[in-house]
């Protein structure tokens, strides 16, 4: 969406979007159980899928880096995300809680 003109410039058909984060020209889309996808939006009228994974990312945050939060094996996890050759890389991974808790970024 072009925020200056309030018009839609492109449409990416996705289901179950839980969270979005924009980092530079990369749009990150967390879709919970449906995985994670990253799009190059350098040309906003023609977003290009650049990678993703089946990792069940629920929440995203950007602070210079992109961070994701998810639950795995009864633990809430937090990790720094990157896409390399179409594959999701998770670094600086932290176990941040047990049970049904999921950290809020």
GROMACS .gro file of C-alpha atoms in nm:
model
  105
    1UNK     CA    1   0.000   0.000   0.000
    2UNK     CA    2   0.124   0.348  -0.084
    3UNK     CA    3   0.069   0.541   0.239
    4UNK     CA    4   0.088   0.877   0.062
    5UNK     CA    5  -0.198   0.803  -0.178
    6UNK     CA    6  -0.374   0.533   0.030
    7UNK     CA    7  -0.380   0.307  -0.275
    8UNK     CA    8  -0.293  -0.060  -0.310
    9UNK     CA    9   0.010  -0.107  -0.538
   10UNK     CA   10   0.041  -0.487  -0.513
   11UNK     CA   11  -0.142  -0.787  -0.372
   12UNK     CA   12   0.030  -1.095  -0.227
   13UNK     CA   13  -0.225  -1.373  -0.168
   14UNK     CA   14  -0.145  -1.523   0.173
   15UNK     CA   15  -0.346  -1.706   0.436
   16UNK     CA   16  -0.322  -1.696   0.815
   17UNK     CA   17  -0.098  -1.390   0.848
   18UNK     CA   18  -0.002  -1.348   1.214
   19UNK     CA   19   0.252  -1.064   1.185
   20UNK     CA   20   0.444  -0.848   0.937
   21UNK     CA   21   0.780  -0.673   0.961
   22UNK     CA   22   0.964  -0.456   0.711
   23UNK     CA   23   1.343  -0.449   0.730
   24UNK     CA   24   1.504  -0.247   0.452
   25UNK     CA   25   1.352  -0.381   0.131
   26UNK     CA   26   1.251  -0.718   0.282
   27UNK     CA   27   0.894  -0.779   0.397
   28UNK     CA   28   0.877  -1.063   0.650
   29UNK     CA   29   0.543  -1.246   0.690
   30UNK     CA   30   0.484  -1.471   0.993
   31UNK     CA   31   0.202  -1.717   0.930
   32UNK     CA   32   0.213  -1.932   1.243
   33UNK     CA   33   0.157  -2.298   1.153
   34UNK     CA   34   0.173  -2.203   0.783
   35UNK     CA   35   0.539  -2.096   0.815
   36UNK     CA   36   0.736  -1.784   0.732
   37UNK     CA   37   0.791  -1.608   0.400
   38UNK     CA   38   1.019  -1.320   0.301
   39UNK     CA   39   0.961  -1.093   0.002
   40UNK     CA   40   1.189  -0.844  -0.172
   41UNK     CA   41   0.979  -0.528  -0.204
   42UNK     CA   42   1.245  -0.311  -0.372
   43UNK     CA   43   0.984  -0.264  -0.645
   44UNK     CA   44   0.663  -0.240  -0.440
   45UNK     CA   45   0.448  -0.303  -0.746
   46UNK     CA   46   0.615  -0.642  -0.801
   47UNK     CA   47   0.710  -0.813  -0.470
   48UNK     CA   48   0.935  -1.117  -0.519
   49UNK     CA   49   0.940  -1.419  -0.287
   50UNK     CA   50   1.302  -1.463  -0.174
   51UNK     CA   51   1.261  -1.746   0.074
   52UNK     CA   52   1.092  -1.892   0.372
   53UNK     CA   53   1.044  -2.199   0.584
   54UNK     CA   54   0.791  -2.415   0.765
   55UNK     CA   55   0.914  -2.282   1.102
   56UNK     CA   56   0.601  -2.177   1.294
   57UNK     CA   57   0.693  -1.813   1.355
   58UNK     CA   58   0.413  -1.628   1.538
   59UNK     CA   59   0.556  -1.278   1.596
   60UNK     CA   60   0.820  -1.053   1.435
   61UNK     CA   61   1.011  -0.743   1.544
   62UNK     CA   62   1.278  -0.525   1.382
   63UNK     CA   63   1.551  -0.340   1.570
   64UNK     CA   64   1.811  -0.322   1.292
   65UNK     CA   65   1.783  -0.703   1.277
   66UNK     CA   66   1.471  -0.916   1.230
   67UNK     CA   67   1.365  -1.126   1.528
   68UNK     CA   68   1.100  -1.397   1.541
   69UNK     CA   69   0.916  -1.570   1.825
   70UNK     CA   70   0.769  -1.919   1.820
   71UNK     CA   71   0.686  -2.218   2.039
   72UNK     CA   72   0.876  -2.546   2.012
   73UNK     CA   73   0.870  -2.855   2.235
   74UNK     CA   74   0.675  -2.669   2.505
   75UNK     CA   75   0.919  -2.376   2.513
   76UNK     CA   76   0.887  -2.021   2.385
   77UNK     CA   77   1.180  -1.937   2.155
   78UNK     CA   78   1.328  -1.613   2.026
   79UNK     CA   79   1.580  -1.592   1.742
   80UNK     CA   80   1.738  -1.358   1.491
   81UNK     CA   81   1.617  -1.435   1.136
   82UNK     CA   82   1.785  -1.413   0.796
   83UNK     CA   83   1.724  -1.554   0.448
   84UNK     CA   84   2.020  -1.700   0.258
   85UNK     CA   85   1.969  -1.856  -0.086
   86UNK     CA   86   1.599  -1.899  -0.013
   87UNK     CA   87   1.653  -2.075   0.321
   88UNK     CA   88   1.566  -1.941   0.664
   89UNK     CA   89   1.859  -1.905   0.903
   90UNK     CA   90   1.798  -1.862   1.276
   91UNK     CA   91   2.086  -1.734   1.486
   92UNK     CA   92   2.112  -1.603   1.842
   93UNK     CA   93   1.835  -1.842   1.944
   94UNK     CA   94   1.708  -1.814   2.302
   95UNK     CA   95   1.475  -2.026   2.513
   96UNK     CA   96   1.260  -1.763   2.683
   97UNK     CA   97   0.995  -1.960   2.870
   98UNK     CA   98   0.812  -2.286   2.929
   99UNK     CA   99   0.453  -2.397   2.884
  100UNK     CA  100   0.201  -2.200   2.686
  101UNK     CA  101   0.379  -1.865   2.713
  102UNK     CA  102   0.498  -1.687   2.402
  103UNK     CA  103   0.714  -1.381   2.440
  104UNK     CA  104   0.586  -1.047   2.315
  105UNK     CA  105   0.839  -0.849   2.114
   0.00000   0.00000   0.00000
